[in-house]
Amino acid sequence: MTRDTSGQVCVASRDMRDVPIYDPAAIEAAWQARWAERRTNEPDLDSPARPFYNLMMFPYPSAEGLHVGNMFAFTGADIHGRFQRLVGNTVFEPIGYDAFGIHSENYALARGINPAKLIPQNIATFRRQLHRMGGMFDWRHELSTTDPGYYRWTQWLFLQLFKAGLAYRKRAAVNWCPKDKTVLANEQVINGQCERCGTAVEQRSLDQWFFRITEYAGRLLDNLDRLDWSESTVALQRNWIGRSEGAELVFRTPAGQAITVFTTRPDTVFGATYLVLAPEHPLVDELTAAEQRPAVRAYQRAVQSRDIVARRVGEKKKTGEFLGSYARNPATDESIPIWIADYVLMEYGTGAIMAVPGHDTRDHEFATQFKLPIREVVRVEGEQLPVISEEGVLVNSRQFDGLGCREGARRIVAWLAERGVGSSKVQYRLHDWCISRQRYWGPPIPIIYCDACGPVAVPERDLPVELPLIEDFRPDDSGVSPLARHTEWYNVPCPSCGKAGRRETDVSDTFLDSSWYYLRYPSTEFTDRPFDPARTKTWLPVTTYIGGNEHAVLHLLYSRFITMVLKDFGHVEFEEPFPKLRAHGLIVKDGAKMSKSRGNVVVPDAYVQQWGADTFRMYLMFLGPFQEGGDFRDTGITGIRRFLDKVWVLAHEAVTAAEGPVPPEVLTKLHQTIRKVTADTESLNYNTAIAAMMEYVNLVREKDAANKTTLRRLILLLAPYAPHFAEELWALLGGTERSVFDVRWPEVDETFLAGGSVEIAVQVNGKLRGRLVLGRGASEEQVVALALEMDGVKKFVNGGKIRKAIYVQDRVLNLVV
RNA sequence: GCCCGGGUGGCGAAACCGGUAGACGCAAGGGACUUAAAAUCCCUUGGGAGGAAACUCCCGUGCAGGUUCGAGUCCUGCCCCGGGCACCA
């Protein structure tokens, strides 16, 4: 019996020859030290032969440390990087920390310690864990978004948008989380609740900074067609941008006011029997008749106080109020009533709709409730109103009667456009990006307010605007940042006129930090520029980006937007930062997402400690398809360890044993394995690549064909997956290179694939009746002749005539009788 | 409601372009080695029926149909699970 220092039982050679014990802890520590000392993972950034920028989504350094989901993601990405290096690319694989933001701040609040003191401890833990997992990280280029040398440029970025008119300030109803005491982006509101703490979100009206991402909606959408991204991610982004084609139509009041509505169904304009404005619509006041004023005011107040949950999600029952005034339907010329109702949202379209109760479920509900006229303008045989389908013909639409919906829509828009009361319009669901946060833990927005000059940009030479270390970093419900309690910090002269000014006390959204970090990585050592032009030209855009779909919308959309802006202002030469993106799956535990609140977070440390990083890495990859994720159970780790033990023993046997001839079938299998592992690793199908290596090892053992030359090839295949293990065995098998990662990936020799025998399935009428083992490439005649001799086949052919024989070369023969 | 995934043994999963369903691994059972246990090695393992046995047959990829010589894979209509969006006009 043998045990290593951790108490782990280890194998001896299967024939009891003495083989040193595979002790991952020792090997892994030694190789990690060697990599650091030899600068193995530090590519030449200035003149790389074949630059390959392998990017993974950087973590936020939570107090719990790296969890198993992070390790799954990073391992998958690291395998990709290591493989790319082995096939001859100069791989740059950086890592960093997205350490600003509400996660970190909330934890700091709970502990009562300033995040500026707490975060470095968390980062230290992450750094240690990232080293331990054996990633091919270039530690020279590690970054943290909380470093003033980083956020200086985040602030610079803000200023570029500000100067271009893409950052603006407006008072807006925003999502307010009463528990976290902060404004949330729409994207951070899930079912009307704060995505962090689950508290119901309220509406508040505050002055906020916004970025005009909506100006880029069309480009952000159109470019998706040109990106090599996981389909799932593309679908999420498309959905989020939400393009709708339709028309804007103008309804006029007798007094001449114009109410513009957006509709996707201009074909139904003859059925518009009333108008509905959002309660906050700017025209509401002037359109309200005197006698309706009290009721309208009361309704507006009621809507405002109702939380966003009720407005957005719940409440089947429609509510609304008549304004007491009318407008003309531009198609029918009829006078129709104007209402307000909270089912119409100010943020979408024009904040006003033409209601077509015959052909819209919501309008139908509302009209029924308030007894408003419902008119049929689209007829579908055998269907009752409301008819939503566009597969009908227009009726009650005068000269347009009888047309199909689509054709009708075109003609009606053209007809209204002639009279200046309509035009076609593309509408997006995307909203502008609110980047203000009334919090402490973020980069201060670099603006100074001056009574004379208005909001003035902090001069670039004065960046960074450093976040001061304050004791009272706790937010309150005043709606202003904790920084607003520090006059000594915010009272500064106006950079423009020199009179008394006041700093912006809000900080920016974490998503701004992460919207450009990939530009910073190659240039971390430059203190005088955000990203060096030469380095950027060499390394960007990112070659492969790997990350989770939880960032499919926010992070990826914002990064694309920021890159487009930088392109438009001449700072970079490309507009898509991530031409190739692969989404990995989610690791769940017992069917549920891992979260602190569920208490099901799995920390990898104990596993890495017990089994070694290599075993745990491979185990995570063997769990299921990388791009699908899976449920974490630790029941299968032994399988991977047994596999590595077998390879370990084979390698040691091969070193001492005399080199014998390799059986041909082992050689064939070897080249099949090289082919499969190459293809699967390239396409991120790591689970099946591992299975293929296991199959090969099983065969080598069965044939007792351990051999240095062939084992070296196996070690190379294994290297991306188990890097320390591979280094150790490569050296053992006589590798003279400084690292196995400086060797070239093995190539498939087709001549070995051609040989060997195949098993051909023989079917009668599509049912399997026997198998033939033959040399590759047998002709149909030969196979049919042999098949007819088989007992199982004879029995079912039963003397009948073969009507047809279908032969798929080397695979299957089907006899039809 | 709309948009993505997905449904295959006791479990995680494989299956190229429609061509031998269940590779690989876990767990389980049996055996070898051992004083014993662990480790290791060998065998069995989708369900059912028959046979002393070598074996043989039938059924089987969420459900119901269809296309095809042949369907886990393609088509039509459903059911269920996961994720995203959602009073978006």
PDB file of N, CA and C in Angstrom, chain A residues 75-152:
ATOM      1  N   THR A  75     -11.006  27.186 -17.212  1.00  0.00           N
ATOM      2  CA  THR A  75     -10.331  25.991 -17.689  1.00  0.00           C
ATOM      3  C   THR A  75     -10.630  25.771 -19.168  1.00  0.00           C
ATOM      4  N   GLY A  76     -11.899  25.906 -19.526  1.00  0.00           N
ATOM      5  CA  GLY A  76     -12.272  25.732 -20.928  1.00  0.00           C
ATOM      6  C   GLY A  76     -11.544  26.724 -21.823  1.00  0.00           C
ATOM      7  N   ALA A  77     -11.458  27.956 -21.365  1.00  0.00           N
ATOM      8  CA  ALA A  77     -10.784  28.986 -22.149  1.00  0.00           C
ATOM      9  C   ALA A  77      -9.278  28.724 -22.190  1.00  0.00           C
ATOM     10  N   ASP A  78      -8.745  28.263 -21.082  1.00  0.00           N
ATOM     11  CA  ASP A  78      -7.307  27.992 -21.014  1.00  0.00           C
ATOM     12  C   ASP A  78      -6.917  26.836 -21.936  1.00  0.00           C
ATOM     13  N   ILE A  79      -7.763  25.831 -22.006  1.00  0.00           N
ATOM     14  CA  ILE A  79      -7.498  24.705 -22.910  1.00  0.00           C
ATOM     15  C   ILE A  79      -7.450  25.221 -24.345  1.00  0.00           C
ATOM     16  N   HIS A  80      -8.373  26.108 -24.645  1.00  0.00           N
ATOM     17  CA  HIS A  80      -8.399  26.709 -25.975  1.00  0.00           C
ATOM     18  C   HIS A  80      -7.077  27.432 -26.258  1.00  0.00           C
ATOM     19  N   GLY A  81      -6.632  28.230 -25.293  1.00  0.00           N
ATOM     20  CA  GLY A  81      -5.391  28.986 -25.461  1.00  0.00           C
ATOM     21  C   GLY A  81      -4.176  28.081 -25.591  1.00  0.00           C
ATOM     22  N   ARG A  82      -4.112  27.074 -24.753  1.00  0.00           N
ATOM     23  CA  ARG A  82      -2.971  26.162 -24.787  1.00  0.00           C
ATOM     24  C   ARG A  82      -2.937  25.379 -26.093  1.00  0.00           C
ATOM     25  N   PHE A  83      -4.116  24.989 -26.558  1.00  0.00           N
ATOM     26  CA  PHE A  83      -4.187  24.276 -27.833  1.00  0.00           C
ATOM     27  C   PHE A  83      -3.708  25.187 -28.966  1.00  0.00           C
ATOM     28  N   GLN A  84      -4.169  26.426 -28.960  1.00  0.00           N
ATOM     29  CA  GLN A  84      -3.772  27.350 -30.016  1.00  0.00           C
ATOM     30  C   GLN A  84      -2.265  27.577 -30.009  1.00  0.00           C
ATOM     31  N   ARG A  85      -1.693  27.579 -28.824  1.00  0.00           N
ATOM     32  CA  ARG A  85      -0.246  27.729 -28.750  1.00  0.00           C
ATOM     33  C   ARG A  85       0.457  26.508 -29.346  1.00  0.00           C
ATOM     34  N   LEU A  86      -0.069  25.331 -29.019  1.00  0.00           N
ATOM     35  CA  LEU A  86       0.550  24.103 -29.531  1.00  0.00           C
ATOM     36  C   LEU A  86       0.455  24.009 -31.051  1.00  0.00           C
ATOM     37  N   VAL A  87      -0.567  24.586 -31.639  1.00  0.00           N
ATOM     38  CA  VAL A  87      -0.652  24.531 -33.099  1.00  0.00           C
ATOM     39  C   VAL A  87       0.121  25.689 -33.749  1.00  0.00           C
ATOM     40  N   GLY A  88       0.871  26.426 -32.932  1.00  0.00           N
ATOM     41  CA  GLY A  88       1.811  27.370 -33.524  1.00  0.00           C
ATOM     42  C   GLY A  88       1.500  28.849 -33.378  1.00  0.00           C
ATOM     43  N   ASN A  89       0.472  29.186 -32.618  1.00  0.00           N
ATOM     44  CA  ASN A  89       0.159  30.596 -32.437  1.00  0.00           C
ATOM     45  C   ASN A  89       0.895  31.187 -31.232  1.00  0.00           C
ATOM     46  N   THR A  90       1.090  32.488 -31.275  1.00  0.00           N
ATOM     47  CA  THR A  90       1.659  33.199 -30.137  1.00  0.00           C
ATOM     48  C   THR A  90       0.482  33.675 -29.302  1.00  0.00           C
ATOM     49  N   VAL A  91       0.231  32.979 -28.222  1.00  0.00           N
ATOM     50  CA  VAL A  91      -1.011  33.201 -27.487  1.00  0.00           C
ATOM     51  C   VAL A  91      -0.814  34.154 -26.314  1.00  0.00           C
ATOM     52  N   PHE A  92      -1.639  35.166 -26.280  1.00  0.00           N
ATOM     53  CA  PHE A  92      -1.673  36.107 -25.165  1.00  0.00           C
ATOM     54  C   PHE A  92      -2.940  35.809 -24.375  1.00  0.00           C
ATOM     55  N   GLU A  93      -2.767  35.400 -23.127  1.00  0.00           N
ATOM     56  CA  GLU A  93      -3.908  34.999 -22.307  1.00  0.00           C
ATOM     57  C   GLU A  93      -3.884  35.765 -20.987  1.00  0.00           C
ATOM     58  N   PRO A  94      -4.481  36.940 -20.970  1.00  0.00           N
ATOM     59  CA  PRO A  94      -4.439  37.756 -19.761  1.00  0.00           C
ATOM     60  C   PRO A  94      -5.613  37.493 -18.821  1.00  0.00           C
ATOM     61  N   ILE A  95      -5.472  37.985 -17.614  1.00  0.00           N
ATOM     62  CA  ILE A  95      -6.552  37.860 -16.627  1.00  0.00           C
ATOM     63  C   ILE A  95      -6.573  39.120 -15.756  1.00  0.00           C
ATOM     64  N   GLY A  96      -7.722  39.418 -15.204  1.00  0.00           N
ATOM     65  CA  GLY A  96      -7.854  40.608 -14.361  1.00  0.00           C
ATOM     66  C   GLY A  96      -9.093  40.521 -13.482  1.00  0.00           C
ATOM     67  N   TYR A  97      -9.437  41.650 -12.902  1.00  0.00           N
ATOM     68  CA  TYR A  97     -10.520  41.650 -11.918  1.00  0.00           C
ATOM     69  C   TYR A  97     -11.453  42.822 -12.155  1.00  0.00           C
ATOM     70  N   ASP A  98     -12.716  42.497 -12.211  1.00  0.00           N
ATOM     71  CA  ASP A  98     -13.763  43.496 -12.408  1.00  0.00           C
ATOM     72  C   ASP A  98     -14.259  43.858 -11.012  1.00  0.00           C
ATOM     73  N   ALA A  99     -13.465  44.691 -10.322  1.00  0.00           N
ATOM     74  CA  ALA A  99     -13.609  44.739  -8.864  1.00  0.00           C
ATOM     75  C   ALA A  99     -14.430  45.908  -8.334  1.00  0.00           C
ATOM     76  N   PHE A 100     -14.875  46.802  -9.220  1.00  0.00           N
ATOM     77  CA  PHE A 100     -15.782  47.841  -8.769  1.00  0.00           C
ATOM     78  C   PHE A 100     -17.185  47.270  -8.769  1.00  0.00           C
ATOM     79  N   GLY A 101     -18.105  48.034  -8.158  1.00  0.00           N
ATOM     80  CA  GLY A 101     -19.492  47.667  -8.331  1.00  0.00           C
ATOM     81  C   GLY A 101     -20.180  47.176  -7.084  1.00  0.00           C
ATOM     82  N   ILE A 102     -21.442  46.923  -7.315  1.00  0.00           N
ATOM     83  CA  ILE A 102     -22.351  46.706  -6.203  1.00  0.00           C
ATOM     84  C   ILE A 102     -22.079  45.408  -5.447  1.00  0.00           C
ATOM     85  N   HIS A 103     -21.590  44.356  -6.143  1.00  0.00           N
ATOM     86  CA  HIS A 103     -21.319  43.090  -5.447  1.00  0.00           C
ATOM     87  C   HIS A 103     -20.307  43.337  -4.336  1.00  0.00           C
ATOM     88  N   SER A 104     -19.201  43.947  -4.778  1.00  0.00           N
ATOM     89  CA  SER A 104     -18.099  44.169  -3.851  1.00  0.00           C
ATOM     90  C   SER A 104     -18.523  45.130  -2.753  1.00  0.00           C
ATOM     91  N   GLU A 105     -19.240  46.162  -3.168  1.00  0.00           N
ATOM     92  CA  GLU A 105     -19.630  47.176  -2.201  1.00  0.00           C
ATOM     93  C   GLU A 105     -20.588  46.615  -1.155  1.00  0.00           C
ATOM     94  N   ASN A 106     -21.542  45.841  -1.593  1.00  0.00           N
ATOM     95  CA  ASN A 106     -22.493  45.285  -0.633  1.00  0.00           C
ATOM     96  C   ASN A 106     -21.808  44.391   0.389  1.00  0.00           C
ATOM     97  N   TYR A 107     -20.843  43.641  -0.080  1.00  0.00           N
ATOM     98  CA  TYR A 107     -20.112  42.782   0.841  1.00  0.00           C
ATOM     99  C   TYR A 107     -19.331  43.620   1.839  1.00  0.00           C
ATOM    100  N   ALA A 108     -18.709  44.684   1.349  1.00  0.00           N
ATOM    101  CA  ALA A 108     -17.958  45.582   2.216  1.00  0.00           C
ATOM    102  C   ALA A 108     -18.887  46.222   3.249  1.00  0.00           C
ATOM    103  N   LEU A 109     -20.089  46.580   2.815  1.00  0.00           N
ATOM    104  CA  LEU A 109     -21.069  47.168   3.721  1.00  0.00           C
ATOM    105  C   LEU A 109     -21.450  46.186   4.818  1.00  0.00           C
ATOM    106  N   ALA A 110     -21.645  44.952   4.414  1.00  0.00           N
ATOM    107  CA  ALA A 110     -22.030  43.931   5.387  1.00  0.00           C
ATOM    108  C   ALA A 110     -20.930  43.739   6.437  1.00  0.00           C
ATOM    109  N   ARG A 111     -19.698  43.856   6.007  1.00  0.00           N
ATOM    110  CA  ARG A 111     -18.581  43.681   6.934  1.00  0.00           C
ATOM    111  C   ARG A 111     -18.195  44.977   7.639  1.00  0.00           C
ATOM    112  N   GLY A 112     -18.708  46.091   7.130  1.00  0.00           N
ATOM    113  CA  GLY A 112     -18.378  47.381   7.725  1.00  0.00           C
ATOM    114  C   GLY A 112     -16.945  47.813   7.466  1.00  0.00           C
ATOM    115  N   ILE A 113     -16.369  47.285   6.405  1.00  0.00           N
ATOM    116  CA  ILE A 113     -14.988  47.636   6.068  1.00  0.00           C
ATOM    117  C   ILE A 113     -14.989  48.298   4.701  1.00  0.00           C
ATOM    118  N   ASN A 114     -14.216  49.335   4.538  1.00  0.00           N
ATOM    119  CA  ASN A 114     -14.166  50.026   3.263  1.00  0.00           C
ATOM    120  C   ASN A 114     -13.739  49.058   2.153  1.00  0.00           C
ATOM    121  N   PRO A 115     -14.480  49.063   1.049  1.00  0.00           N
ATOM    122  CA  PRO A 115     -14.130  48.134  -0.035  1.00  0.00           C
ATOM    123  C   PRO A 115     -12.699  48.329  -0.529  1.00  0.00           C
ATOM    124  N   ALA A 116     -12.199  49.530  -0.404  1.00  0.00           N
ATOM    125  CA  ALA A 116     -10.824  49.783  -0.860  1.00  0.00           C
ATOM    126  C   ALA A 116      -9.826  48.951  -0.050  1.00  0.00           C
ATOM    127  N   LYS A 117     -10.220  48.574   1.157  1.00  0.00           N
ATOM    128  CA  LYS A 117      -9.341  47.732   1.970  1.00  0.00           C
ATOM    129  C   LYS A 117      -9.645  46.258   1.767  1.00  0.00           C
ATOM    130  N   LEU A 118     -10.933  45.985   1.530  1.00  0.00           N
ATOM    131  CA  LEU A 118     -11.369  44.591   1.439  1.00  0.00           C
ATOM    132  C   LEU A 118     -11.037  43.954   0.084  1.00  0.00           C
ATOM    133  N   ILE A 119     -11.225  44.733  -0.971  1.00  0.00           N
ATOM    134  CA  ILE A 119     -11.074  44.174  -2.318  1.00  0.00           C
ATOM    135  C   ILE A 119      -9.670  43.612  -2.578  1.00  0.00           C
ATOM    136  N   PRO A 120      -8.608  44.305  -2.140  1.00  0.00           N
ATOM    137  CA  PRO A 120      -7.282  43.722  -2.381  1.00  0.00           C
ATOM    138  C   PRO A 120      -7.106  42.340  -1.759  1.00  0.00           C
ATOM    139  N   GLN A 121      -7.787  42.105  -0.641  1.00  0.00           N
ATOM    140  CA  GLN A 121      -7.692  40.763  -0.032  1.00  0.00           C
ATOM    141  C   GLN A 121      -8.372  39.733  -0.924  1.00  0.00           C
ATOM    142  N   ASN A 122      -9.549  40.124  -1.438  1.00  0.00           N
ATOM    143  CA  ASN A 122     -10.254  39.202  -2.327  1.00  0.00           C
ATOM    144  C   ASN A 122      -9.431  38.913  -3.579  1.00  0.00           C
ATOM    145  N   ILE A 123      -8.828  39.971  -4.101  1.00  0.00           N
ATOM    146  CA  ILE A 123      -8.015  39.791  -5.302  1.00  0.00           C
ATOM    147  C   ILE A 123      -6.850  38.853  -5.017  1.00  0.00           C
ATOM    148  N   ALA A 124      -6.248  39.001  -3.861  1.00  0.00           N
ATOM    149  CA  ALA A 124      -5.121  38.132  -3.502  1.00  0.00           C
ATOM    150  C   ALA A 124      -5.566  36.669  -3.501  1.00  0.00           C
ATOM    151  N   THR A 125      -6.761  36.426  -2.978  1.00  0.00           N
ATOM    152  CA  THR A 125      -7.298  35.061  -2.965  1.00  0.00           C
ATOM    153  C   THR A 125      -7.507  34.549  -4.387  1.00  0.00           C
ATOM    154  N   PHE A 126      -8.115  35.379  -5.217  1.00  0.00           N
ATOM    155  CA  PHE A 126      -8.350  34.985  -6.605  1.00  0.00           C
ATOM    156  C   PHE A 126      -7.037  34.690  -7.319  1.00  0.00           C
ATOM    157  N   ARG A 127      -6.072  35.565  -7.088  1.00  0.00           N
ATOM    158  CA  ARG A 127      -4.792  35.412  -7.777  1.00  0.00           C
ATOM    159  C   ARG A 127      -4.162  34.068  -7.415  1.00  0.00           C
ATOM    160  N   ARG A 128      -4.215  33.741  -6.135  1.00  0.00           N
ATOM    161  CA  ARG A 128      -3.662  32.473  -5.677  1.00  0.00           C
ATOM    162  C   ARG A 128      -4.404  31.294  -6.336  1.00  0.00           C
ATOM    163  N   GLN A 129      -5.734  31.393  -6.372  1.00  0.00           N
ATOM    164  CA  GLN A 129      -6.519  30.297  -6.958  1.00  0.00           C
ATOM    165  C   GLN A 129      -6.285  30.166  -8.463  1.00  0.00           C
ATOM    166  N   LEU A 130      -6.136  31.307  -9.122  1.00  0.00           N
ATOM    167  CA  LEU A 130      -5.906  31.283 -10.568  1.00  0.00           C
ATOM    168  C   LEU A 130      -4.536  30.686 -10.904  1.00  0.00           C
ATOM    169  N   HIS A 131      -3.563  30.970 -10.045  1.00  0.00           N
ATOM    170  CA  HIS A 131      -2.261  30.339 -10.215  1.00  0.00           C
ATOM    171  C   HIS A 131      -2.378  28.830 -10.045  1.00  0.00           C
ATOM    172  N   ARG A 132      -3.106  28.474  -9.007  1.00  0.00           N
ATOM    173  CA  ARG A 132      -3.205  27.067  -8.629  1.00  0.00           C
ATOM    174  C   ARG A 132      -3.886  26.224  -9.703  1.00  0.00           C
ATOM    175  N   MET A 133      -4.823  26.811 -10.447  1.00  0.00           N
ATOM    176  CA  MET A 133      -5.526  26.016 -11.455  1.00  0.00           C
ATOM    177  C   MET A 133      -4.665  25.783 -12.699  1.00  0.00           C
ATOM    178  N   GLY A 134      -3.544  26.479 -12.782  1.00  0.00           N
ATOM    179  CA  GLY A 134      -2.621  26.207 -13.886  1.00  0.00           C
ATOM    180  C   GLY A 134      -2.990  26.866 -15.194  1.00  0.00           C
ATOM    181  N   GLY A 135      -3.590  28.028 -15.128  1.00  0.00           N
ATOM    182  CA  GLY A 135      -3.919  28.759 -16.357  1.00  0.00           C
ATOM    183  C   GLY A 135      -2.659  29.336 -16.982  1.00  0.00           C
ATOM    184  N   MET A 136      -2.708  29.524 -18.294  1.00  0.00           N
ATOM    185  CA  MET A 136      -1.541  30.013 -19.020  1.00  0.00           C
ATOM    186  C   MET A 136      -1.543  31.557 -19.014  1.00  0.00           C
ATOM    187  N   PHE A 137      -1.751  32.115 -17.843  1.00  0.00           N
ATOM    188  CA  PHE A 137      -1.934  33.555 -17.763  1.00  0.00           C
ATOM    189  C   PHE A 137      -0.615  34.305 -17.864  1.00  0.00           C
ATOM    190  N   ASP A 138      -0.684  35.423 -18.557  1.00  0.00           N
ATOM    191  CA  ASP A 138       0.466  36.319 -18.625  1.00  0.00           C
ATOM    192  C   ASP A 138       0.322  37.322 -17.487  1.00  0.00           C
ATOM    193  N   TRP A 139       0.970  37.023 -16.387  1.00  0.00           N
ATOM    194  CA  TRP A 139       0.772  37.818 -15.170  1.00  0.00           C
ATOM    195  C   TRP A 139       1.352  39.222 -15.269  1.00  0.00           C
ATOM    196  N   ARG A 140       2.192  39.463 -16.267  1.00  0.00           N
ATOM    197  CA  ARG A 140       2.692  40.834 -16.424  1.00  0.00           C
ATOM    198  C   ARG A 140       1.540  41.789 -16.706  1.00  0.00           C
ATOM    199  N   HIS A 141       0.455  41.262 -17.270  1.00  0.00           N
ATOM    200  CA  HIS A 141      -0.607  42.140 -17.752  1.00  0.00           C
ATOM    201  C   HIS A 141      -1.898  42.037 -16.957  1.00  0.00           C
ATOM    202  N   GLU A 142      -1.783  41.539 -15.750  1.00  0.00           N
ATOM    203  CA  GLU A 142      -2.919  41.485 -14.845  1.00  0.00           C
ATOM    204  C   GLU A 142      -3.444  42.909 -14.624  1.00  0.00           C
ATOM    205  N   LEU A 143      -4.759  43.047 -14.506  1.00  0.00           N
ATOM    206  CA  LEU A 143      -5.292  44.386 -14.207  1.00  0.00           C
ATOM    207  C   LEU A 143      -6.485  44.299 -13.270  1.00  0.00           C
ATOM    208  N   SER A 144      -6.725  45.431 -12.588  1.00  0.00           N
ATOM    209  CA  SER A 144      -7.941  45.564 -11.794  1.00  0.00           C
ATOM    210  C   SER A 144      -8.590  46.884 -12.166  1.00  0.00           C
ATOM    211  N   THR A 145      -9.897  46.858 -12.352  1.00  0.00           N
ATOM    212  CA  THR A 145     -10.610  48.073 -12.773  1.00  0.00           C
ATOM    213  C   THR A 145     -10.609  49.134 -11.674  1.00  0.00           C
ATOM    214  N   THR A 146     -10.241  48.725 -10.464  1.00  0.00           N
ATOM    215  CA  THR A 146     -10.253  49.664  -9.337  1.00  0.00           C
ATOM    216  C   THR A 146      -8.928  50.416  -9.199  1.00  0.00           C
ATOM    217  N   ASP A 147      -7.971  50.038  -9.982  1.00  0.00           N
ATOM    218  CA  ASP A 147      -6.675  50.698  -9.958  1.00  0.00           C
ATOM    219  C   ASP A 147      -6.819  52.092 -10.597  1.00  0.00           C
ATOM    220  N   PRO A 148      -6.380  53.174  -9.906  1.00  0.00           N
ATOM    221  CA  PRO A 148      -6.509  54.501 -10.514  1.00  0.00           C
ATOM    222  C   PRO A 148      -5.852  54.579 -11.895  1.00  0.00           C
ATOM    223  N   GLY A 149      -4.801  53.795 -12.092  1.00  0.00           N
ATOM    224  CA  GLY A 149      -4.157  53.747 -13.399  1.00  0.00           C
ATOM    225  C   GLY A 149      -5.035  53.120 -14.468  1.00  0.00           C
ATOM    226  N   TYR A 150      -6.048  52.383 -14.035  1.00  0.00           N
ATOM    227  CA  TYR A 150      -7.038  51.852 -14.982  1.00  0.00           C
ATOM    228  C   TYR A 150      -8.210  52.820 -15.108  1.00  0.00           C
ATOM    229  N   TYR A 151      -8.795  53.184 -13.959  1.00  0.00           N
ATOM    230  CA  TYR A 151     -10.045  53.943 -14.087  1.00  0.00           C
ATOM    231  C   TYR A 151      -9.825  55.380 -14.543  1.00  0.00           C
ATOM    232  N   ARG A 152      -8.583  55.804 -14.468  1.00  0.00           N
ATOM    233  CA  ARG A 152      -8.248  57.059 -15.123  1.00  0.00           C
ATOM    234  C   ARG A 152      -8.750  57.030 -16.572  1.00  0.00           C
TER     235      ARG A 152
END
